CSV table of C-alpha atoms and ligand atoms in Angstrom, one decimal:
chain,number,residue,atom,x,y,z
A,240,UNK,CA,-37.2,-0.1,32.0
A,241,UNK,CA,-36.1,-1.7,29.0
A,242,UNK,CA,-32.5,-3.5,29.1
A,243,UNK,CA,-29.6,-2.4,27.4
A,244,UNK,CA,-28.8,-3.9,23.7
A,245,UNK,CA,-25.3,-5.5,23.5
A,246,UNK,CA,-24.1,-6.7,20.2
A,247,UNK,CA,-21.3,-9.5,19.9
A,248,UNK,CA,-19.4,-9.9,17.3
A,249,UNK,CA,-18.0,-13.8,17.3
A,250,UNK,CA,-19.1,-16.5,19.0
A,251,UNK,CA,-18.2,-16.3,22.8
A,252,UNK,CA,-18.4,-19.1,25.6
A,253,UNK,CA,-21.8,-19.9,26.9
A,254,UNK,CA,-20.5,-18.5,30.5
A,255,UNK,CA,-20.2,-15.2,28.8
A,256,UNK,CA,-23.3,-15.0,26.9
A,257,UNK,CA,-25.1,-16.1,30.5
A,258,UNK,CA,-23.5,-13.0,32.3
A,259,UNK,CA,-24.2,-10.5,29.1
A,260,UNK,CA,-28.1,-11.9,29.6
A,261,UNK,CA,-28.7,-11.4,33.4
A,262,UNK,CA,-28.8,-7.9,32.2
A,263,UNK,CA,-29.0,-7.2,28.5
A,264,UNK,CA,-30.7,-7.9,25.6
A,265,UNK,CA,-28.2,-9.9,23.5
A,266,UNK,CA,-27.5,-9.8,20.0
A,267,UNK,CA,-24.4,-12.0,18.6
A,268,UNK,CA,-22.9,-12.2,15.3
A,269,UNK,CA,-23.0,-16.2,15.6
A,270,UNK,CA,-20.4,-17.8,13.1
A,271,UNK,CA,-17.3,-19.8,14.6
A,272,UNK,CA,-14.8,-19.1,12.0
A,273,UNK,CA,-16.4,-15.9,9.8
A,274,UNK,CA,-15.8,-12.6,11.2
A,275,UNK,CA,-18.6,-10.6,10.8
A,276,UNK,CA,-19.2,-8.3,7.6
A,277,UNK,CA,-18.2,-5.0,7.9
A,278,UNK,CA,-22.0,-3.6,7.0
A,279,UNK,CA,-23.5,-6.2,10.0
A,280,UNK,CA,-20.8,-5.0,12.1
A,281,UNK,CA,-22.1,-1.1,11.6
A,282,UNK,CA,-25.5,-2.7,12.0
A,283,UNK,CA,-25.4,-4.3,15.0
A,284,UNK,CA,-23.3,-1.5,16.9
A,285,UNK,CA,-25.9,1.3,15.7
A,286,UNK,CA,-28.7,-1.0,17.0
A,287,UNK,CA,-26.6,-1.7,20.5
A,288,UNK,CA,-25.7,0.3,23.7
A,289,UNK,CA,-22.4,-1.7,24.4
A,290,UNK,CA,-20.4,-4.1,22.5
A,291,UNK,CA,-18.3,-7.1,22.9
A,292,UNK,CA,-15.3,-7.1,20.5
A,293,UNK,CA,-12.9,-9.4,19.7
A,294,UNK,CA,-10.6,-9.2,16.0
A,295,UNK,CA,-10.1,-8.6,13.4
A,296,UNK,CA,-12.6,-5.4,12.6
A,297,UNK,CA,-10.9,-2.0,13.5
A,298,UNK,CA,-12.9,-0.2,16.1
A,299,UNK,CA,-12.2,3.6,15.0
A,300,UNK,CA,-13.7,7.0,14.7
A,301,UNK,CA,-15.8,6.5,11.4
A,302,UNK,CA,-17.2,3.1,13.2
A,303,UNK,CA,-18.0,5.2,16.7
A,304,UNK,CA,-19.6,7.8,14.4
A,305,UNK,CA,-21.7,5.8,12.6
A,306,UNK,CA,-23.2,3.9,15.8
A,307,UNK,CA,-23.7,7.0,18.3
A,308,UNK,CA,-25.9,4.9,20.6
A,309,UNK,CA,-22.8,2.4,21.1
A,310,UNK,CA,-21.2,4.1,24.1
A,311,UNK,CA,-19.1,1.1,25.5
A,312,UNK,CA,-16.7,-1.5,23.6
A,313,UNK,CA,-15.4,-4.1,25.7
A,314,UNK,CA,-12.4,-5.7,23.9
A,315,UNK,CA,-11.9,-9.6,24.5
A,316,UNK,CA,-8.1,-9.2,24.7
A,317,UNK,CA,-5.4,-7.3,26.9
A,318,UNK,CA,-3.9,-5.6,23.8
A,319,UNK,CA,-6.3,-3.0,22.3
A,320,UNK,CA,-3.9,-1.7,19.3
A,321,UNK,CA,-7.6,-2.3,17.3
A,322,UNK,CA,-9.5,0.0,18.6
A,323,UNK,CA,-8.7,4.1,18.6
A,324,UNK,CA,-9.0,4.9,22.3
A,325,UNK,CA,-8.3,8.5,22.0
A,326,UNK,CA,-10.9,9.0,19.8
A,327,UNK,CA,-13.4,7.1,22.4
A,328,UNK,CA,-12.3,9.3,24.7
A,329,UNK,CA,-12.8,12.1,23.0
A,330,UNK,CA,-16.1,11.0,22.4
A,331,UNK,CA,-16.7,9.9,25.8
A,332,UNK,CA,-16.7,6.1,24.8
A,333,UNK,CA,-15.7,3.8,27.1
A,334,UNK,CA,-13.0,0.9,26.4
A,335,UNK,CA,-12.3,-2.0,28.3
A,336,UNK,CA,-9.9,-4.9,28.0
A,337,UNK,CA,-9.0,-8.5,29.8
A,338,UNK,CA,-5.7,-7.9,31.2
A,339,UNK,CA,-4.8,-10.4,33.8
A,340,UNK,CA,-6.4,-13.2,32.9
A,341,UNK,CA,-4.7,-14.5,30.2
A,342,UNK,CA,-0.7,-13.5,31.5
A,343,UNK,CA,0.2,-17.4,32.6
A,344,UNK,CA,-1.2,-18.7,29.3
A,345,UNK,CA,0.1,-16.3,27.1
A,346,UNK,CA,4.0,-16.7,28.9
A,347,UNK,CA,3.6,-20.4,28.8
A,348,UNK,CA,3.4,-20.0,24.7
A,349,UNK,CA,6.0,-17.7,24.5
A,350,UNK,CA,8.4,-19.9,26.7
A,351,UNK,CA,7.2,-22.7,24.6
A,352,UNK,CA,8.4,-20.7,21.4
A,353,UNK,CA,11.7,-20.3,22.6
A,354,UNK,CA,12.2,-24.0,23.3
A,355,UNK,CA,10.3,-25.2,19.9
A,356,UNK,CA,12.9,-22.9,18.1
A,357,UNK,CA,16.0,-23.2,20.1
A,358,UNK,CA,15.3,-27.3,19.6
A,359,UNK,CA,14.5,-27.3,16.5
A,360,UNK,CA,10.7,-29.2,17.2
A,361,UNK,CA,8.9,-28.3,14.1
A,362,UNK,CA,11.8,-29.1,11.9
A,363,UNK,CA,12.3,-32.2,13.6
A,364,UNK,CA,8.9,-33.6,13.5
A,365,UNK,CA,8.9,-32.7,9.8
A,366,UNK,CA,12.2,-34.6,9.1
A,367,UNK,CA,10.7,-37.8,10.9
A,368,UNK,CA,7.1,-37.0,8.6
A,369,UNK,CA,8.8,-36.6,5.5
A,370,UNK,CA,10.9,-39.6,5.7
A,371,UNK,CA,14.2,-37.9,5.9
A,372,UNK,CA,15.3,-39.4,9.2
A,373,UNK,CA,18.1,-41.6,8.3
A,374,UNK,CA,19.3,-42.4,12.0
A,375,UNK,CA,21.3,-41.3,14.5
A,376,UNK,CA,24.8,-38.8,14.0
A,377,UNK,CA,26.3,-37.4,16.5
A,378,UNK,CA,25.6,-33.6,15.3
A,379,UNK,CA,22.2,-34.5,13.4
A,380,UNK,CA,19.4,-31.7,14.8
A,381,UNK,CA,21.6,-30.0,17.3
A,382,UNK,CA,20.2,-26.7,18.4
A,383,UNK,CA,20.5,-24.1,20.9
A,384,UNK,CA,20.5,-24.9,24.8
A,385,UNK,CA,17.7,-23.2,27.3
A,386,UNK,CA,19.1,-24.1,30.1
A,387,UNK,CA,21.4,-21.3,31.7
A,388,UNK,CA,21.1,-18.6,28.5
A,389,UNK,CA,20.9,-15.5,28.9
A,390,UNK,CA,17.1,-14.4,28.2
A,391,UNK,CA,16.1,-10.7,27.1
A,392,UNK,CA,12.9,-9.6,27.7
A,393,UNK,CA,11.9,-6.6,25.4
A,394,UNK,CA,8.7,-5.4,27.3
A,395,UNK,CA,8.5,-6.9,31.0
A,396,UNK,CA,5.1,-6.1,32.0
A,397,UNK,CA,2.6,-8.6,33.2
A,398,UNK,CA,3.4,-11.3,30.6
A,399,UNK,CA,7.2,-10.6,30.3
A,400,UNK,CA,7.3,-11.0,34.0
A,401,UNK,CA,5.4,-14.5,33.8
A,402,UNK,CA,8.2,-15.5,31.3
A,403,UNK,CA,11.1,-14.4,33.6
A,404,UNK,CA,9.4,-16.5,36.4
A,405,UNK,CA,9.7,-19.4,34.5
A,406,UNK,CA,13.2,-18.9,33.1
A,407,UNK,CA,14.2,-18.7,36.5
A,408,UNK,CA,13.5,-22.6,36.5
A,409,UNK,CA,15.8,-22.9,33.9
A,410,UNK,CA,18.8,-20.9,35.6
A,411,UNK,CA,18.6,-18.2,32.8
A,412,UNK,CA,20.3,-15.1,33.6
A,413,UNK,CA,17.2,-12.6,32.7
A,414,UNK,CA,17.8,-9.3,31.2
A,415,UNK,CA,14.8,-7.0,30.4
A,416,UNK,CA,14.3,-3.4,28.5
A,417,UNK,CA,11.1,-1.2,29.5
A,418,UNK,CA,10.4,2.2,29.2
A,419,UNK,CA,11.4,2.2,32.9
A,420,UNK,CA,13.3,0.4,35.2
A,421,UNK,CA,11.3,-1.7,37.6
A,422,UNK,CA,13.1,-2.5,40.8
A,423,UNK,CA,10.9,-4.8,42.0
A,424,UNK,CA,11.1,-7.0,39.3
A,425,UNK,CA,14.4,-6.8,39.4
A,426,UNK,CA,14.7,-8.2,43.4
A,427,UNK,CA,11.7,-10.5,42.6
A,428,UNK,CA,13.7,-12.6,39.5
A,429,UNK,CA,17.3,-10.8,39.7
A,430,UNK,CA,16.5,-9.1,36.4
A,431,UNK,CA,19.0,-6.4,35.3
A,432,UNK,CA,17.9,-3.7,33.0
A,433,UNK,CA,19.4,-2.8,29.9
A,434,UNK,CA,19.2,-0.8,26.7
A,435,UNK,CA,17.6,-2.2,24.2
A,436,UNK,CA,20.6,-2.4,22.2
A,437,UNK,CA,22.7,-3.9,24.8
A,438,UNK,CA,20.0,-6.1,25.6
A,439,UNK,CA,20.1,-7.2,22.2
A,440,UNK,CA,23.7,-8.0,21.9
A,441,UNK,CA,23.8,-9.8,25.0
A,442,UNK,CA,20.8,-12.3,24.7
A,443,UNK,CA,20.4,-15.6,23.7
A,444,UNK,CA,16.9,-15.5,23.7
A,445,UNK,CA,15.3,-12.3,22.8
A,446,UNK,CA,11.3,-12.6,23.8
A,447,UNK,CA,9.3,-9.2,22.3
A,448,UNK,CA,6.4,-8.5,24.6
A,449,UNK,CA,5.5,-4.8,24.3
A,450,UNK,CA,1.7,-3.3,23.4
A,451,UNK,CA,1.8,-2.5,19.4
A,452,UNK,CA,1.6,1.5,19.8
A,453,UNK,CA,3.1,3.9,17.7
A,454,UNK,CA,6.3,3.6,19.2
A,455,UNK,CA,6.6,0.2,19.3
A,456,UNK,CA,5.9,-0.1,16.0
A,457,UNK,CA,9.0,-1.6,13.9
A,458,UNK,CA,10.7,-1.5,17.5
A,459,UNK,CA,12.9,-4.4,15.9
A,460,UNK,CA,14.2,-3.7,12.5
A,461,UNK,CA,17.4,-4.6,10.3
A,462,UNK,CA,19.4,-2.2,12.6
A,463,UNK,CA,18.2,-4.4,16.0
A,464,UNK,CA,18.7,-7.7,14.4
A,465,UNK,CA,22.2,-6.9,13.2
A,466,UNK,CA,23.4,-6.1,16.9
A,467,UNK,CA,21.8,-9.8,17.8
A,468,UNK,CA,24.6,-12.9,18.4
A,469,UNK,CA,24.0,-15.5,15.3
A,470,UNK,CA,23.1,-17.8,17.8
A,471,UNK,CA,20.4,-16.3,19.0
A,472,UNK,CA,16.6,-16.5,19.0
A,473,UNK,CA,13.8,-14.0,18.4
A,474,UNK,CA,10.2,-14.8,19.8
A,475,UNK,CA,7.3,-12.3,19.1
A,476,UNK,CA,4.1,-12.7,20.8
A,477,UNK,CA,3.5,-9.3,20.9
A,478,UNK,CA,2.2,-8.1,18.2
A,479,UNK,CA,3.6,-8.7,14.1
A,480,UNK,CA,4.3,-5.0,13.3
A,481,UNK,CA,6.7,-5.1,16.3
A,482,UNK,CA,9.4,-6.6,14.4
A,483,UNK,CA,9.8,-5.4,10.4
A,484,UNK,CA,9.0,-8.8,8.9
A,485,UNK,CA,11.1,-8.6,6.1
A,486,UNK,CA,14.2,-7.6,7.8
A,487,UNK,CA,13.5,-10.3,10.2
A,488,UNK,CA,13.0,-12.8,7.2
A,489,UNK,CA,16.6,-11.5,5.6
A,490,UNK,CA,18.3,-12.1,8.9
A,491,UNK,CA,16.9,-15.4,9.1
A,492,UNK,CA,17.4,-16.6,5.3
A,493,UNK,CA,21.2,-15.5,6.1
A,494,UNK,CA,21.3,-17.3,9.1
A,495,UNK,CA,22.6,-13.6,11.1
A,496,UNK,CA,20.2,-14.8,13.5
A,497,UNK,CA,19.6,-18.8,14.5
A,498,UNK,CA,15.4,-19.0,14.7
A,499,UNK,CA,12.3,-17.4,15.4
A,500,UNK,CA,9.1,-18.6,17.2
A,501,UNK,CA,6.4,-16.5,15.8
A,502,UNK,CA,2.8,-16.2,17.1
A,503,UNK,CA,2.1,-12.9,15.7
A,504,UNK,CA,2.5,-11.7,12.3
A,505,UNK,CA,2.0,-8.3,10.2
A,506,UNK,CA,-1.2,-9.9,8.4
A,507,UNK,CA,-3.3,-12.6,10.3
A,508,UNK,CA,-3.9,-14.9,8.8
A,509,UNK,CA,-0.3,-14.9,7.2
A,510,UNK,CA,-0.3,-16.1,3.3
A,511,UNK,CA,0.5,-19.8,3.3
A,512,UNK,CA,2.9,-19.0,0.8
A,513,UNK,CA,4.7,-15.9,3.0
A,514,UNK,CA,8.4,-16.5,2.5
A,515,UNK,CA,9.1,-16.5,6.3
A,516,UNK,CA,7.1,-19.9,5.9
A,517,UNK,CA,9.2,-21.1,3.4
A,518,UNK,CA,12.4,-20.9,6.2
A,519,UNK,CA,13.5,-23.8,8.0
A,520,UNK,CA,14.5,-21.9,10.9
A,521,UNK,CA,10.8,-20.7,11.6
A,522,UNK,CA,8.7,-22.0,14.1
A,523,UNK,CA,5.0,-20.3,13.3
A,524,UNK,CA,1.9,-20.9,15.3
A,525,UNK,CA,-1.7,-19.1,14.2
A,526,UNK,CA,-2.1,-16.2,16.8
A,527,UNK,CA,-2.5,-18.7,20.1
A,528,UNK,CA,-1.1,-17.0,23.0
A,529,UNK,CA,-4.2,-16.8,24.9
A,530,UNK,CA,-5.8,-19.8,23.3
A,531,UNK,CA,-6.7,-22.5,26.3
A,532,UNK,CA,-10.5,-23.4,26.8
A,533,UNK,CA,-9.8,-22.0,30.1
A,534,UNK,CA,-8.3,-19.1,29.3
A,535,UNK,CA,-10.4,-17.8,26.8
A,536,UNK,CA,-13.5,-18.8,28.8
A,537,UNK,CA,-11.9,-16.0,31.5
A,538,UNK,CA,-11.2,-13.3,29.2
A,539,UNK,CA,-15.0,-13.7,27.2
A,540,UNK,CA,-16.2,-13.7,30.8
A,541,UNK,CA,-14.6,-10.8,31.9
A,542,UNK,CA,-15.3,-8.9,28.8
A,543,UNK,CA,-18.9,-9.3,29.4
A,544,UNK,CA,-18.3,-8.4,33.1
A,545,UNK,CA,-17.2,-4.9,32.1
A,546,UNK,CA,-19.9,-4.4,29.9
A,547,UNK,CA,-22.5,-5.3,32.6
A,548,UNK,CA,-21.0,-3.3,34.9
A,549,UNK,CA,-20.3,-0.3,32.5
A,550,UNK,CA,-24.3,-0.8,31.1
A,551,UNK,CA,-25.7,-1.0,34.2
A,552,UNK,CA,-23.7,2.0,35.9
A,553,UNK,CA,-21.4,-0.3,38.1
A,554,UNK,CA,-17.9,0.1,38.1
A,555,UNK,CA,-16.5,-2.1,35.3
A,556,UNK,CA,-13.2,-4.1,36.6
A,557,UNK,CA,-10.8,-3.1,33.8
A,558,UNK,CA,-11.3,-0.2,32.0
A,559,UNK,CA,-8.6,1.3,29.8
A,560,UNK,CA,-9.9,4.8,29.6
A,561,UNK,CA,-11.4,5.3,33.2
A,562,UNK,CA,-11.4,9.2,32.4
A,563,UNK,CA,-14.6,8.7,30.7
A,564,UNK,CA,-16.2,7.2,34.0
A,565,UNK,CA,-14.8,10.3,35.9
A,566,UNK,CA,-16.1,12.5,33.7
A,567,UNK,CA,-19.8,11.1,33.5
A,568,UNK,CA,-19.5,11.2,37.7
A,569,UNK,CA,-18.8,15.0,37.6
A,570,UNK,CA,-21.9,15.6,35.7
A,571,UNK,CA,-24.9,16.4,37.3
B,7,8YV,C1,-6.5,-12.3,21.7
B,7,8YV,C2,-4.4,-11.0,22.4
B,7,8YV,O1,-6.7,-13.7,21.5
B,7,8YV,O2,-5.2,-10.2,24.5
B,7,8YV,C3,-4.3,-10.1,23.3
B,7,8YV,O3,-3.9,-9.3,23.0
B,7,8YV,O4,-3.5,-10.7,21.7
B,7,8YV,C4,-5.3,-12.2,22.1
B,7,8YV,O5,-4.8,-12.8,23.8
B,7,8YV,C5,-6.2,-11.8,20.6
B,7,8YV,O6,-6.0,-10.3,20.5
B,7,8YV,C6,-7.9,-11.4,20.1
B,7,8YV,O7,-8.4,-10.8,19.0
């Protein structure tokens, strides 16, 4: 029997390609820095039984309909806001993602952004590099303390909980906001549940880690930013559109909040002349939450394992819409 054919939309680590090749005929868009052009993407998917996908393309209903042979999309990311899952489910198309393997790496970056923004690390480096360091003085480059401060986690899922565990080592008071309280998490790290407005009022650090959904789009806007302390730091390691970028810019410019650490943006790549990047109290990095060699390799291999399992009739480890599989099982 012919092997199933898969299309891989970006260059991925060899370990993951090897897994795919055990059971599939593999076709890849093999350019490190350049995303596959839309017409090549459509062609690749049309000839494939399944695909391993990585942003920036949106996998929407029109694309699925243009490539009816492709029955599985394995997303190399934990977030799947780039895919219309409802449209996939309606068409019996399986979506998988990569939860778990990137939790600690992304939590490291979120915590790093807290420290970098509060202690002005990027501003400090620029001060040195631009020859503006004139010597020590008592209040020179003073920032905000992380140790012992109050941390507010908006979205205490896997990554949010991992940030909380790090915060314990910094003797932080931990608040969180989720759709529902999580007693097991509260018991584990001594966290307290808050309504969003109360969390924003009380926290010295607000770390946003919710998935992007219609409900969370614009969750942190001008009203919410106005509730934060003028000494507070906002970190967004989730998705850009969860925070209203214009409102954030104005709050930072007017020093109504202290600083921000940002890994994600409305538009990625964010244009270099974007107003946010002109502010000294913004620490910005280019969506690198999961970007370590080990973690990106683990993400690619998990995506490959999902794809191979789905195409060879086995249970994929991390499906997003498992109801599609159950439906298939029921069919004679
Ligand atoms: C990915 C991420 O690298 O997993 C996610 O949801 O945000 C990152 O880890 C990125 O989404 C790839 O496009």
